[in-house]
Coordinates of C-alpha atoms in Angstrom, one line a residue:
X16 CA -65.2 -135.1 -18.2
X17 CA -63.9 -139.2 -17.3
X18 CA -62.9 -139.3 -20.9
X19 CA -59.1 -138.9 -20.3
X20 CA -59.8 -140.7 -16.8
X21 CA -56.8 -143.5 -16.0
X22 CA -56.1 -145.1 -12.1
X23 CA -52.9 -145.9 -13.1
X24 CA -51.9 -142.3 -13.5
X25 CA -52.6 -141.4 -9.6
X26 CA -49.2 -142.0 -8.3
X27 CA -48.9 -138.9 -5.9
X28 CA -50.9 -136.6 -4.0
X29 CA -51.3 -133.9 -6.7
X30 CA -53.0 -136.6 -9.1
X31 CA -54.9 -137.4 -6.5
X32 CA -56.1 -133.9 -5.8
X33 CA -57.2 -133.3 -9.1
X34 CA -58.9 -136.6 -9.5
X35 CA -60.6 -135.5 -6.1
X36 CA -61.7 -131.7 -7.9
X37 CA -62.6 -133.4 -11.5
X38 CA -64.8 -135.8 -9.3
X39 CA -66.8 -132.9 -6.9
X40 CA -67.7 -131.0 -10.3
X41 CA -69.1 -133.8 -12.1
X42 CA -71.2 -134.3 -8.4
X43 CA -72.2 -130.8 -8.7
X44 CA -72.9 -130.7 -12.3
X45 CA -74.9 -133.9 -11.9
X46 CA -76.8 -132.8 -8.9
X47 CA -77.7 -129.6 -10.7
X48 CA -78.9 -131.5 -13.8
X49 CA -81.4 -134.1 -11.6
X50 CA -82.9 -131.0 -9.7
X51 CA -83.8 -129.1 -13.0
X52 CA -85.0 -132.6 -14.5
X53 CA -87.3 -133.6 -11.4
X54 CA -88.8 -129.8 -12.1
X55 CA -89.0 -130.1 -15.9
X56 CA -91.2 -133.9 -15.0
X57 CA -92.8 -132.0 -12.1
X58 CA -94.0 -129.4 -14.7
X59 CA -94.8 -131.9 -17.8
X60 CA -96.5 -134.6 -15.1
X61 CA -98.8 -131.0 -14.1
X62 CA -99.3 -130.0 -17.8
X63 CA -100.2 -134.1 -18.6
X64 CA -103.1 -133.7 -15.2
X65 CA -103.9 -130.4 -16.5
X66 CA -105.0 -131.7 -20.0
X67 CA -106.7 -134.3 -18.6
X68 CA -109.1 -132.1 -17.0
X69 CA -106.9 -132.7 -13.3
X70 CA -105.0 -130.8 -11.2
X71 CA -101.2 -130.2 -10.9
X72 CA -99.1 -130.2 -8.1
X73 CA -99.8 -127.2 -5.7
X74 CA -97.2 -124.4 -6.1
X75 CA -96.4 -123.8 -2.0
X76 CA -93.6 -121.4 -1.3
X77 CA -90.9 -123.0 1.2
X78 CA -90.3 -121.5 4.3
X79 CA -87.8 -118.6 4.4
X80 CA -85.1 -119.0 6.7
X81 CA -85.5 -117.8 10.5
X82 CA -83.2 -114.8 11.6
X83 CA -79.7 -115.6 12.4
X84 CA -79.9 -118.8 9.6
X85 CA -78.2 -118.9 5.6
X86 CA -80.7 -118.9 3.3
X87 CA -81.0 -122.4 1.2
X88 CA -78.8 -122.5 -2.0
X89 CA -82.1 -122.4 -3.9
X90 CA -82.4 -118.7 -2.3
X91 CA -83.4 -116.1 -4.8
X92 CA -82.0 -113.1 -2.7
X93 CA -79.2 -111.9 -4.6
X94 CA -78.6 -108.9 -2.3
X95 CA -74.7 -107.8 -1.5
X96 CA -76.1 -105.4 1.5
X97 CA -74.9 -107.6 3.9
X98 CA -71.4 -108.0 2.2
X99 CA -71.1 -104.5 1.7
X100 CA -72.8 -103.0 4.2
X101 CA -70.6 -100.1 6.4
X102 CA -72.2 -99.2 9.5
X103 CA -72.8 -95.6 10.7
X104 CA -73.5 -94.0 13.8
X105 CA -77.2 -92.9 14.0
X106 CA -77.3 -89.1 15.2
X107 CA -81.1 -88.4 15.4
X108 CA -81.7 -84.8 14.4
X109 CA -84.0 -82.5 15.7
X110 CA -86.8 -81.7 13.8
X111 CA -88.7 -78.3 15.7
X112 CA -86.3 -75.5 14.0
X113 CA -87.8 -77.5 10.2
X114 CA -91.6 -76.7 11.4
X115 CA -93.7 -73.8 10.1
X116 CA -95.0 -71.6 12.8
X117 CA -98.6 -71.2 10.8
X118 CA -99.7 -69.8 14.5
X119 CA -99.4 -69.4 18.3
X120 CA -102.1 -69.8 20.5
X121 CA -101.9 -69.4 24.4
X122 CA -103.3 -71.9 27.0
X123 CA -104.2 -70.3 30.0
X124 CA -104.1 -72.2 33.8
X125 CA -107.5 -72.2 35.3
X126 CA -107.1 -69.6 38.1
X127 CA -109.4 -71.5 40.3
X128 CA -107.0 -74.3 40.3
X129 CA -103.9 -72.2 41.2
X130 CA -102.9 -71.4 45.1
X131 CA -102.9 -67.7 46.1
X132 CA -99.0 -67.3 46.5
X133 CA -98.7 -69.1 42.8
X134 CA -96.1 -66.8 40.5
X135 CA -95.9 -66.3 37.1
X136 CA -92.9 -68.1 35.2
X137 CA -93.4 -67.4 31.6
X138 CA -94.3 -70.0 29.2
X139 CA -93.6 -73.6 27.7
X140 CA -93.6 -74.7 23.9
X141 CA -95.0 -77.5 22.7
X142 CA -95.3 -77.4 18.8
X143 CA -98.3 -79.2 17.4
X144 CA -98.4 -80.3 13.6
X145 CA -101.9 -80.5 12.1
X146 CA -103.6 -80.2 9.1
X147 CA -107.2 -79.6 7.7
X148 CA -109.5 -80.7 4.6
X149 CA -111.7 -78.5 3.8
X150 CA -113.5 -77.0 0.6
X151 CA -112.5 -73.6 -1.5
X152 CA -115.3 -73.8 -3.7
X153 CA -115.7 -70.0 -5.2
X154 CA -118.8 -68.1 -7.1
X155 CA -116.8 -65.9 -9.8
X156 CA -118.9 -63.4 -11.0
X157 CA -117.7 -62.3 -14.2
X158 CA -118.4 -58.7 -15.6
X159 CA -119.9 -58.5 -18.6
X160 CA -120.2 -55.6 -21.5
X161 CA -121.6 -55.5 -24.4
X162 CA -121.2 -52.4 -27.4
X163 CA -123.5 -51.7 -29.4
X164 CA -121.8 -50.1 -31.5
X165 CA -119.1 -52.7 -32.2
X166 CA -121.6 -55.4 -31.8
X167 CA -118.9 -56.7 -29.3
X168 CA -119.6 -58.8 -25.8
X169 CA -116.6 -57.9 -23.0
X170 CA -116.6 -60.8 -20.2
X171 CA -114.1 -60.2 -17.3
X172 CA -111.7 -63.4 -17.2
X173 CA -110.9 -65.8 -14.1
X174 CA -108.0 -65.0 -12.2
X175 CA -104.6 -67.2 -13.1
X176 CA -105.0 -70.9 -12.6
X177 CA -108.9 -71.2 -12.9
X178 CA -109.6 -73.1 -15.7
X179 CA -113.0 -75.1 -16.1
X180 CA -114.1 -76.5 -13.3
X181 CA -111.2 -77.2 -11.0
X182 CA -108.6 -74.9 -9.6
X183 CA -105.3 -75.1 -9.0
X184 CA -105.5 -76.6 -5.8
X185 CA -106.8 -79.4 -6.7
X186 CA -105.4 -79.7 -9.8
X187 CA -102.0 -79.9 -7.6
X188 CA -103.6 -82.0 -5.0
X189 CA -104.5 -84.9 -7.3
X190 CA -101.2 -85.0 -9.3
X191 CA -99.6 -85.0 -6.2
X192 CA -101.2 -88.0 -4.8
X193 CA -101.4 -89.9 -8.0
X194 CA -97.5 -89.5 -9.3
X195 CA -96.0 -88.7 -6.1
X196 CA -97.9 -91.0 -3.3
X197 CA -98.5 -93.5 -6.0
X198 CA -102.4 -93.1 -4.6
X199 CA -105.4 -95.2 -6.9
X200 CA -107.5 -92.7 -9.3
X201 CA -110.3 -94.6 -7.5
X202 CA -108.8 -93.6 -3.8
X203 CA -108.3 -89.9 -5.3
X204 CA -111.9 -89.7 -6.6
X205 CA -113.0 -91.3 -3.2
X206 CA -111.4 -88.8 -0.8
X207 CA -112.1 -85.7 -3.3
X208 CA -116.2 -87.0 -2.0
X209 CA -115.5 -87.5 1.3
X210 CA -114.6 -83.5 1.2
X211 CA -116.8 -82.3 -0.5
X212 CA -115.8 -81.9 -4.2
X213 CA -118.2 -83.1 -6.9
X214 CA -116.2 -84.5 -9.7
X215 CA -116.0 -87.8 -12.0
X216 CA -113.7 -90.0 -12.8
X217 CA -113.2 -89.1 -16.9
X218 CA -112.9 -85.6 -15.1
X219 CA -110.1 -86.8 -12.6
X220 CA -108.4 -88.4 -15.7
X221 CA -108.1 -85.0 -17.8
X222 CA -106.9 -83.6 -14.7
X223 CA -104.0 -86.1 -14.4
X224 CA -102.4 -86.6 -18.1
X225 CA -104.3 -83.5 -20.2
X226 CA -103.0 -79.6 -21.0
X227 CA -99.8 -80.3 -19.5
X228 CA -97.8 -78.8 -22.5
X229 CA -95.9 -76.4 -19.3
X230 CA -95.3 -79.3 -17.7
X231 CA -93.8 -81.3 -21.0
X232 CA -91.5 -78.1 -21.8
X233 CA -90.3 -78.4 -18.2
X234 CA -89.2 -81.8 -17.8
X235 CA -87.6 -81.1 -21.6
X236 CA -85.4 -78.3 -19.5
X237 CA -84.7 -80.7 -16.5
X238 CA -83.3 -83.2 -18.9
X239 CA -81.2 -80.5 -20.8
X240 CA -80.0 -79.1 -17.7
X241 CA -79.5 -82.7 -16.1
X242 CA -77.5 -83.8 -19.1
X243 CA -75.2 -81.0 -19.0
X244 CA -74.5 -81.0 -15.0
X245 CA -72.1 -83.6 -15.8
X246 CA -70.1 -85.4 -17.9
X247 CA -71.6 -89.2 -16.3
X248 CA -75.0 -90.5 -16.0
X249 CA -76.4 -93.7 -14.6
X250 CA -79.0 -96.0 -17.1
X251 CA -81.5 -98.5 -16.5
X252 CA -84.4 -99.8 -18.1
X253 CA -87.4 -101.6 -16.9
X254 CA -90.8 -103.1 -17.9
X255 CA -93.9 -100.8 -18.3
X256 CA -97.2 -101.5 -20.3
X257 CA -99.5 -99.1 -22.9
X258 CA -102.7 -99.9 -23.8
X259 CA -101.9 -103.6 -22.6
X260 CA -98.8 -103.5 -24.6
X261 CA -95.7 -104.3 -23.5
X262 CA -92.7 -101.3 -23.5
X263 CA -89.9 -100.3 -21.5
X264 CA -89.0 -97.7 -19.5
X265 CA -85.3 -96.3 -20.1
X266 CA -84.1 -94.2 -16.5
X267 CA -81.5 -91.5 -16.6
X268 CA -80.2 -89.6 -13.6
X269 CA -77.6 -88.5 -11.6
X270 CA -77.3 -86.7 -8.2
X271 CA -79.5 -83.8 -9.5
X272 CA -82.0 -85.1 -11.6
X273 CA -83.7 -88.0 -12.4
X274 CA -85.8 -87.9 -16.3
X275 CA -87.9 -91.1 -17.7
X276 CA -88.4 -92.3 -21.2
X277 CA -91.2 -94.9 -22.1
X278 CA -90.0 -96.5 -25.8
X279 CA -91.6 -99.4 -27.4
X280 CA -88.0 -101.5 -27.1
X281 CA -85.0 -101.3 -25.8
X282 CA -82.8 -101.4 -29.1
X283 CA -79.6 -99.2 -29.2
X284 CA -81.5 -97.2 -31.2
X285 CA -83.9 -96.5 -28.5
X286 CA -81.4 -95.8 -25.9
X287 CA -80.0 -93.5 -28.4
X288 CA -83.2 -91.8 -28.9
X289 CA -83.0 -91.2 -25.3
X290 CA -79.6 -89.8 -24.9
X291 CA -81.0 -87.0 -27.7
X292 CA -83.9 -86.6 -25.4
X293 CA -86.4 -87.9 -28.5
X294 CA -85.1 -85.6 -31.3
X295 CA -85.7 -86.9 -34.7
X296 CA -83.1 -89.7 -36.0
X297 CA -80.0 -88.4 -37.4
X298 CA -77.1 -90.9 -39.4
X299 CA -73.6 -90.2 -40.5
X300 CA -70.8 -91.7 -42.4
X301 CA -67.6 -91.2 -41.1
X302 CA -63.9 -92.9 -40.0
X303 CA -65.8 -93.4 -36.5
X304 CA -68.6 -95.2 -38.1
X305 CA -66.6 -97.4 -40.1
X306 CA -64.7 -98.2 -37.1
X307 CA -67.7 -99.4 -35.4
X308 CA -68.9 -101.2 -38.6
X309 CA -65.9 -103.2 -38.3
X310 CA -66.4 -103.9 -34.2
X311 CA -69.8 -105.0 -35.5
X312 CA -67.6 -107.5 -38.4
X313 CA -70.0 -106.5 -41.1
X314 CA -69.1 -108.3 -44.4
X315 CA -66.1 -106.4 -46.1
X316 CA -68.5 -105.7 -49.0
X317 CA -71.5 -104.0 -47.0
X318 CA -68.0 -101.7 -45.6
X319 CA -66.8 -101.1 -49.4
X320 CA -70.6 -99.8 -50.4
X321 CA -71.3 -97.5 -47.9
X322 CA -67.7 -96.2 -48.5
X323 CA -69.4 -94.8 -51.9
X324 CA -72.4 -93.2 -50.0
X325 CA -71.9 -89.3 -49.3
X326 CA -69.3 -88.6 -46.2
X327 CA -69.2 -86.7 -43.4
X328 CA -72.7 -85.5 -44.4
X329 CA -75.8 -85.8 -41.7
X330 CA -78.9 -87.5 -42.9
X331 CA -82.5 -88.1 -41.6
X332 CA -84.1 -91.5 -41.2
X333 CA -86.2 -91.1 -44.4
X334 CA -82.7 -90.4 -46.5
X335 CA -80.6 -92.5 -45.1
X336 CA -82.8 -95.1 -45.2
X337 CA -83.7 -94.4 -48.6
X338 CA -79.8 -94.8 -49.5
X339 CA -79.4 -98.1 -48.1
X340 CA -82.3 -99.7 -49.5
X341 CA -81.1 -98.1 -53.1
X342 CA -77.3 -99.0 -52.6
X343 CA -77.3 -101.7 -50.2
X344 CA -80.7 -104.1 -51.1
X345 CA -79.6 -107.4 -49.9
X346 CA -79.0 -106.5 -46.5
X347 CA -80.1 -108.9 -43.7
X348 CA -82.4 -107.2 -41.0
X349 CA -79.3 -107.7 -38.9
X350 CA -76.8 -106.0 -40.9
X351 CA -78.7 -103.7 -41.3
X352 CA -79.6 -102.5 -37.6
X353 CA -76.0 -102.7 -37.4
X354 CA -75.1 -99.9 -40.1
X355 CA -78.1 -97.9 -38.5
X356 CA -76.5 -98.0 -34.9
X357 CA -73.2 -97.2 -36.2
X358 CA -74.2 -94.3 -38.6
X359 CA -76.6 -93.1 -35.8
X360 CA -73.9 -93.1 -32.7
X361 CA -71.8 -91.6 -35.3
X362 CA -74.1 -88.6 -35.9
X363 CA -74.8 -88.5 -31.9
X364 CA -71.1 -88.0 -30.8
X365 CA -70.4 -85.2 -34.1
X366 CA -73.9 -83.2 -33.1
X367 CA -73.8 -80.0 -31.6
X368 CA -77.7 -78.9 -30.9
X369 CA -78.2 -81.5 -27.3
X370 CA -75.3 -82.2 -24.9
X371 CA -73.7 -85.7 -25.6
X372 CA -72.8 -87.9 -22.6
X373 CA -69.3 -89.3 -22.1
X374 CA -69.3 -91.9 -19.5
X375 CA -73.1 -94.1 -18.9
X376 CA -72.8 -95.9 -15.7
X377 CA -74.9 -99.4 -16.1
X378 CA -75.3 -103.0 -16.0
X379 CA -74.1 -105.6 -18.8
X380 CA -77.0 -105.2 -21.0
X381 CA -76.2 -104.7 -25.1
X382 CA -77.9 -101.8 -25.7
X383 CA -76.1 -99.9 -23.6
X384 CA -72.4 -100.5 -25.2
X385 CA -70.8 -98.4 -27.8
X386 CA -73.4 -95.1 -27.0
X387 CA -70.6 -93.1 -25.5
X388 CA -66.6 -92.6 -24.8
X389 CA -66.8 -94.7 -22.1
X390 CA -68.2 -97.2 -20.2
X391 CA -68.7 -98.0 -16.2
X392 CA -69.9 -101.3 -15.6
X393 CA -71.8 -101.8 -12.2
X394 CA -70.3 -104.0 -8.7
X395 CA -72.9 -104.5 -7.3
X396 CA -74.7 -106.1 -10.5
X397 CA -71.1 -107.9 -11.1
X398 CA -71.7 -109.4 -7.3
X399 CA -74.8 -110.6 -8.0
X400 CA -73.8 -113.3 -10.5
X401 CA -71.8 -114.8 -7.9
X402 CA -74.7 -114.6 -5.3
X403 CA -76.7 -116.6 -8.2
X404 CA -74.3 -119.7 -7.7
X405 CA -75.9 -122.2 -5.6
X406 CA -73.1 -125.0 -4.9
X407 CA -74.6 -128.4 -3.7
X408 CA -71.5 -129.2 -2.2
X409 CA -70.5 -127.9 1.2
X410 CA -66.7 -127.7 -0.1
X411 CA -67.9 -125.9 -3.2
X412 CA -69.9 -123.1 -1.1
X413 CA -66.9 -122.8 1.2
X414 CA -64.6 -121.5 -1.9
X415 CA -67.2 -119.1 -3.3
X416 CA -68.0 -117.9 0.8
X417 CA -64.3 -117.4 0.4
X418 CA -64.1 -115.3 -3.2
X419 CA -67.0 -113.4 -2.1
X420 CA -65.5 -112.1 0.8
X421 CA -62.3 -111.2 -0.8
X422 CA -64.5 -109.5 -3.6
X423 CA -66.0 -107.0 -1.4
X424 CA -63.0 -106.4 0.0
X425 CA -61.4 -105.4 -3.4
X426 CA -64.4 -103.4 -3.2
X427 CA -63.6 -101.3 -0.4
X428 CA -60.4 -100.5 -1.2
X429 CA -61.9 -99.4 -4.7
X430 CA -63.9 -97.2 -2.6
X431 CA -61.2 -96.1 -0.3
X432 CA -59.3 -95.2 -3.4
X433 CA -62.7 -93.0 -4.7
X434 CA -61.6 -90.6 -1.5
X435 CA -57.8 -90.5 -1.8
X436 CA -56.6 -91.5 -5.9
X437 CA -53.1 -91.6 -6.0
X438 CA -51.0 -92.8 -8.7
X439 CA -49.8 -95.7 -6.1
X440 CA -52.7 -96.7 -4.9
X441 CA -54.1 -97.2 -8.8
X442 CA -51.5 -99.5 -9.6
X443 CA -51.8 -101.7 -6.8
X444 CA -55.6 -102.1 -7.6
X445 CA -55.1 -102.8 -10.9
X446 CA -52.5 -105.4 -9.6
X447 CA -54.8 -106.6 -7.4
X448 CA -57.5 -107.1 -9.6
X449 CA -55.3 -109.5 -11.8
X450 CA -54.3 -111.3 -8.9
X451 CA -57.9 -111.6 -7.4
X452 CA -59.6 -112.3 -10.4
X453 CA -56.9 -114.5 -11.7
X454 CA -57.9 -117.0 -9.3
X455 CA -58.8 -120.5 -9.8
X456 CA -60.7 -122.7 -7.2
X457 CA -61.4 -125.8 -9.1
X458 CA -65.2 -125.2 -8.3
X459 CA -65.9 -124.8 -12.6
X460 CA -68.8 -122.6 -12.2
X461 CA -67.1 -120.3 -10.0
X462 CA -64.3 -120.3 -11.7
X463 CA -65.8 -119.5 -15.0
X464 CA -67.3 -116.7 -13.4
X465 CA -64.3 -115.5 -12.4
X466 CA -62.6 -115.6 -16.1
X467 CA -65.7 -113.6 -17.2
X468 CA -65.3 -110.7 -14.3
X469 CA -61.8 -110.4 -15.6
X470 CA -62.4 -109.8 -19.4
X471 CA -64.3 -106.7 -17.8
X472 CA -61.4 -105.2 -16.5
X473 CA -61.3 -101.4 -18.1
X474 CA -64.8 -100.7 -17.6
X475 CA -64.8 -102.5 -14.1
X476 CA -61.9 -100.2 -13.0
X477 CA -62.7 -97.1 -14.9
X478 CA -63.3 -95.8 -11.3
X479 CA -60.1 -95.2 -11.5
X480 CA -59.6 -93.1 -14.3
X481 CA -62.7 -91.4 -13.0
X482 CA -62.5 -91.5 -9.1
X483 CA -65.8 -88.8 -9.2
X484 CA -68.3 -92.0 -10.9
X485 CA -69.9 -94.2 -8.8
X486 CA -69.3 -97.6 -8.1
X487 CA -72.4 -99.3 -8.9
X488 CA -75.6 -98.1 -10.5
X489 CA -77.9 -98.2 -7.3
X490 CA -79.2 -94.8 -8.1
X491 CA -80.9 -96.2 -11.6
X492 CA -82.2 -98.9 -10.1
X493 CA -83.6 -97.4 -7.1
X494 CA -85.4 -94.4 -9.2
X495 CA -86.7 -97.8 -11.7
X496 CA -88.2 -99.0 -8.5
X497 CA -90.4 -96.2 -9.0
X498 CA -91.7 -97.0 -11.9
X499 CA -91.9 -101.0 -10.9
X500 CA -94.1 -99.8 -7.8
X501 CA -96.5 -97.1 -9.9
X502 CA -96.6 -100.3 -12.6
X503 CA -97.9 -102.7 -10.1
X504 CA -100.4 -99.8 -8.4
X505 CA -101.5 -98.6 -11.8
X506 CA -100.7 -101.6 -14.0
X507 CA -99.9 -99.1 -17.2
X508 CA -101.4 -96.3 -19.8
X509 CA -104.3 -96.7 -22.4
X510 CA -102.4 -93.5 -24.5
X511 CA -99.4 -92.0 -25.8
X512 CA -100.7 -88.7 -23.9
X513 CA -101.4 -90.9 -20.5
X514 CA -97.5 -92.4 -21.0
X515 CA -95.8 -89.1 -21.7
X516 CA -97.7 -87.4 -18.6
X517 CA -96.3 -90.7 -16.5
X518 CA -92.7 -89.7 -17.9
X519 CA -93.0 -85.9 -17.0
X520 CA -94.5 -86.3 -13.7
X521 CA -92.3 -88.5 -12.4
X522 CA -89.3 -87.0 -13.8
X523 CA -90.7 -83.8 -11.8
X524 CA -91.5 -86.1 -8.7
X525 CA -87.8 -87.9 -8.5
X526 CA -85.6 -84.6 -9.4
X527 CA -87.9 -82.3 -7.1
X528 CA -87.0 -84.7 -4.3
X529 CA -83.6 -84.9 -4.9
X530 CA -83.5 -81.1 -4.8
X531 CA -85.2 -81.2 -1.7
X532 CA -88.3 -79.2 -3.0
X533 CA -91.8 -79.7 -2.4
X534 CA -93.6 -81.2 -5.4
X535 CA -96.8 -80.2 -4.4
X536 CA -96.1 -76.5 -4.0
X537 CA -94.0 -76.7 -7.1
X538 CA -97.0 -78.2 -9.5
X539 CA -99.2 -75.3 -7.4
X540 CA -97.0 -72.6 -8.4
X541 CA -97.1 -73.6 -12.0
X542 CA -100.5 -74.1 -12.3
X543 CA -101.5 -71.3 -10.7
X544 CA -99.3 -69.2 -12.8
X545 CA -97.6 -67.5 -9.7
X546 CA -94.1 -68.4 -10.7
X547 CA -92.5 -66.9 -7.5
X548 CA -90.5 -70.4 -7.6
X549 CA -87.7 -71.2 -9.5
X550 CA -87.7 -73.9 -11.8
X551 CA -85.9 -77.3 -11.5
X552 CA -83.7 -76.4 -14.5
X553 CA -82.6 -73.8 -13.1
X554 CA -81.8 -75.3 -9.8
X555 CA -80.1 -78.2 -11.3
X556 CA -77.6 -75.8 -13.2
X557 CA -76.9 -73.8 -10.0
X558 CA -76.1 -76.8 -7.8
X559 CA -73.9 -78.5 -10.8
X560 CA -71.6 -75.2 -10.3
X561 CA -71.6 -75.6 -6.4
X562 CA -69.9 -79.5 -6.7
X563 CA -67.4 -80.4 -10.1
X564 CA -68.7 -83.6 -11.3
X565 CA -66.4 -83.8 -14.1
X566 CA -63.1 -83.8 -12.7
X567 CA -61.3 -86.0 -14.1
X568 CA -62.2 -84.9 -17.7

């Protein structure tokens, strides 16, 4: 940085300035440097004590700010609530006209206690919620035939729902409490004693993630019906385990519906798999495959070989697969994900048999680019990179304070614009943007962060193309949250049939609640085969033609 460095040349106040700027960055930078090096010798001098049978230094937490102070640059609270925050009136709502009568009981005045000229007035209301626990255990006693003649035994079945030892209500109590409250199979099997009900914990397993096939089928219709609601859908992916085993849990949702995939990475591929709602692999060659081959800058001749293969033709895994290692042998295990993904989006857009999506709305992450039409990046996740600066220098923090203030407020006019697009109002963003995120502080970090905010532009501002999408992907995140909290109750599944009953249930769980219907009573009515309720597909499919979601399109 003090290569090109010369006295001589400050000869006026804007050599000086720079000079002054050049100086406060290599400050910062070096400041930054000798705080991750005393924590690199902090860790090595713990690891060298460790080794020799010692202790290291003892990992205390600082002190979080009091309320009313900044948190310290070192703060790991990346939040832009505050920032973006709009503040509403609270209207509290009454809740007596939501309550279910289940009876009405009269409370009488002691006679005794009233005077002799007392009158009657009527009465007075006071609604009571309660509940009870209490056992429904029942003795069926099953007819039974035999024939002689036919040599034939006739047994009188149980009624719908009763099936081994358990009926439906529990059946619907504990999958309930374990995928909906998030509740301990211990705590379950605890309070199912304290009641009265005699069952184990291998039992209580069964129960939870075993003969759920009606189940499976239905989140497989939520997911068909979510997909086709609309033309945009939010993505995220978090951590989960199997069997101790690392995985990832891939979230899809929008206002109706909210489904979730476990996969064993997060690959395009995988992603992919999930758009198609796990159908079996499909690859095509095609002008749109080729284009993406060359996005990817694949080697001219991998590009002139596959040109030979069979066009415009869809393939499994096993054939495709089979071609490429016949035709195209000295691939690199790069190259040849990359002809996979291509030849597999391909297939995915031409496909006919599972809705395809047009617009994902998402963070930055790989995997998630090139899967459909378009693409809506995230705000809020584009804030938090700026939140993640932590300038030593006071001067320093004072011009990101600044940026990040007049980012939110590009914000808010983005959002203004989401309830009144006009064709003036677009171009001025689009100006704006340039001008805002053409800025340049002289703060390097911030500045660099700036330059990359900008290369984002189209699918930063595809909001306004599309003033129906979101502006930031909260609504993943927060359902992935859900998954994050069962993860740290549950820690994760020993099977494939445990994981795929985590996946249905809460994909049952997140879009009965966003339809505003009880998931116990749902799971009841299914299991005990009553079917007066009508399923979550169907609901999603009816609300999607109350409220166009696809606008724009």
């Amino acid at each position: 940085m003090l290569d090109d460095f010369d006295l001589h040349k400050i000869q006026d106040l804007e050599s000086a300035r720079k000079c002054i700027v050049m100086l406060l960055n290599l400050v910062e930078t070096s400041k930054q440097e000798n705080g991750e090096l005393r924590e690199e010798v902090q860790r090595l001098r713990d690891e060298i004590n460790r080794l020799k049978g010692e202790q290291g230094k003892p990992d205390v937490k600082p002190n979080r700010g009091k309320k009313g102070q900044k948190d310290k640059p070192t703060s790991t609270n990346y939040s832009s609530e505050k920032e973006r925050h709009r503040s509403k009136e609270h209207k509290k709502g009454t809740k007596l006209d939501k309550i279910k009568i289940d009876r009405t009981e009269k409370t009488p005045v002691d006679p005794k206690s009233l005077p002799a000229d007392a009158e009657f007035k009527g009465y007075v209301d006071v609604v009571v919620q309660d509940i009870t626990f209490e056992t429904d255990n029942v003795l069926f006693r099953k007819e039974k035939y035999y024939s002689p003649s036919q040599g034939k035994t006739y047994l009188a079945p149980l009624p719908p729902g009763y099936e081994g030892e358990f009926g439906p209500g529990i059946r619907a109590f504990v999958i309930t409490q374990y995928f909906g409250c998030n509740t301990t199979q211990p705590k379950i099997l605890e309070f199912l004693h304290e009641v009265g009900i005699r069952i184990s914990a291998g039992q209580l397993s069964n129960l939870l993630i075993k003969k759920h096939e009606t189940f499976h089928e239905e989140k497989d219709a939520i997911y068909e019906s979510g997909i086709r609601s609309s033309p945009w859908h939010h993505i995220d992916d978090t951590g989960t385990r199997e069997n101790g085993q690392n995985h990832y849990c891939q979230i899809v949702c929008n206002p109706l519906y909210t489904a979730y995939f476990t996969t064993e990475n997060k690959s395009r591929l995988s992603v992919l798999d999930v758009l198609r709602n796990s159908r079996e692999r499909t690859f095509l060659l095609n002008p749109e495959t080729f284009a993406y081959l060359e996005a990817f800058k694949l080697p001219t001749w991998v590009v002139e070989e596959l040109k030979r293969f069979p066009q415009n033709r869809e393939l499994g895994e096993e054939a495709f697969s089979e071609l490429l290692r016949n035709g195209l042998g000295k691939l690199g295990p790069q190259q040849h994900r990359r002809v996979l993904e291509a030849a597999a989006v391909a297939a995915y857009h031409a496909q006919m048999e599972f809705p395809v999506v047009r617009l994902l709305i998402c963070d930055d992450a790989p995997q998630f680019k090139l899967l459909t039409e378009d693409l809506a990046l995230c705000w809020v996740h584009e804030g938090r990179h700026y939140k993640k600066l932590c300038p030593l220098i006071p001067y320093h923090r004072q011009l990101l304070d600044a940026f990040v203030e007049r980012y939110w407020t590009f914000y808010d006019g983005l959002l203004e614009y989401r309830e009144h697009p006009t064709p003036q109002a677009r171009a001025k963003l689009e100006k704006d943007f340039d001008d805002l995120f053409s800025t340049v502080t002289g703060y390097d970090a911030l500045d660099e962060r700036i330059a990359k905010t900008k290369a984002k532009k189209p699918t930063l501002l595809m909001v306004l193309e599309h003033p129906e999408i979101p502006l930031h992907n909260n609504a993943a995140e927060l359902e992935a949250r859900r998954r994050v909290t069962k993860r740290h109750v549950s820690f994760g599944t020993r099977t494939q049939e445990g994981t795929k009953a985590w996946d249905t249930f809460m994909t049952l769980c997140a879009t009965a609640k966003k339809l505003g219907v009880s998931l116990y009573k749902y799971v009841y009515d299914r299991i005990s085969r009553t079917n007066e309720m009508p399923s979550l597909a169907d609901l999603i499919n009816q609300r999607a033609k109350e409220v166009e979601r696809g606008a724009s399109w």
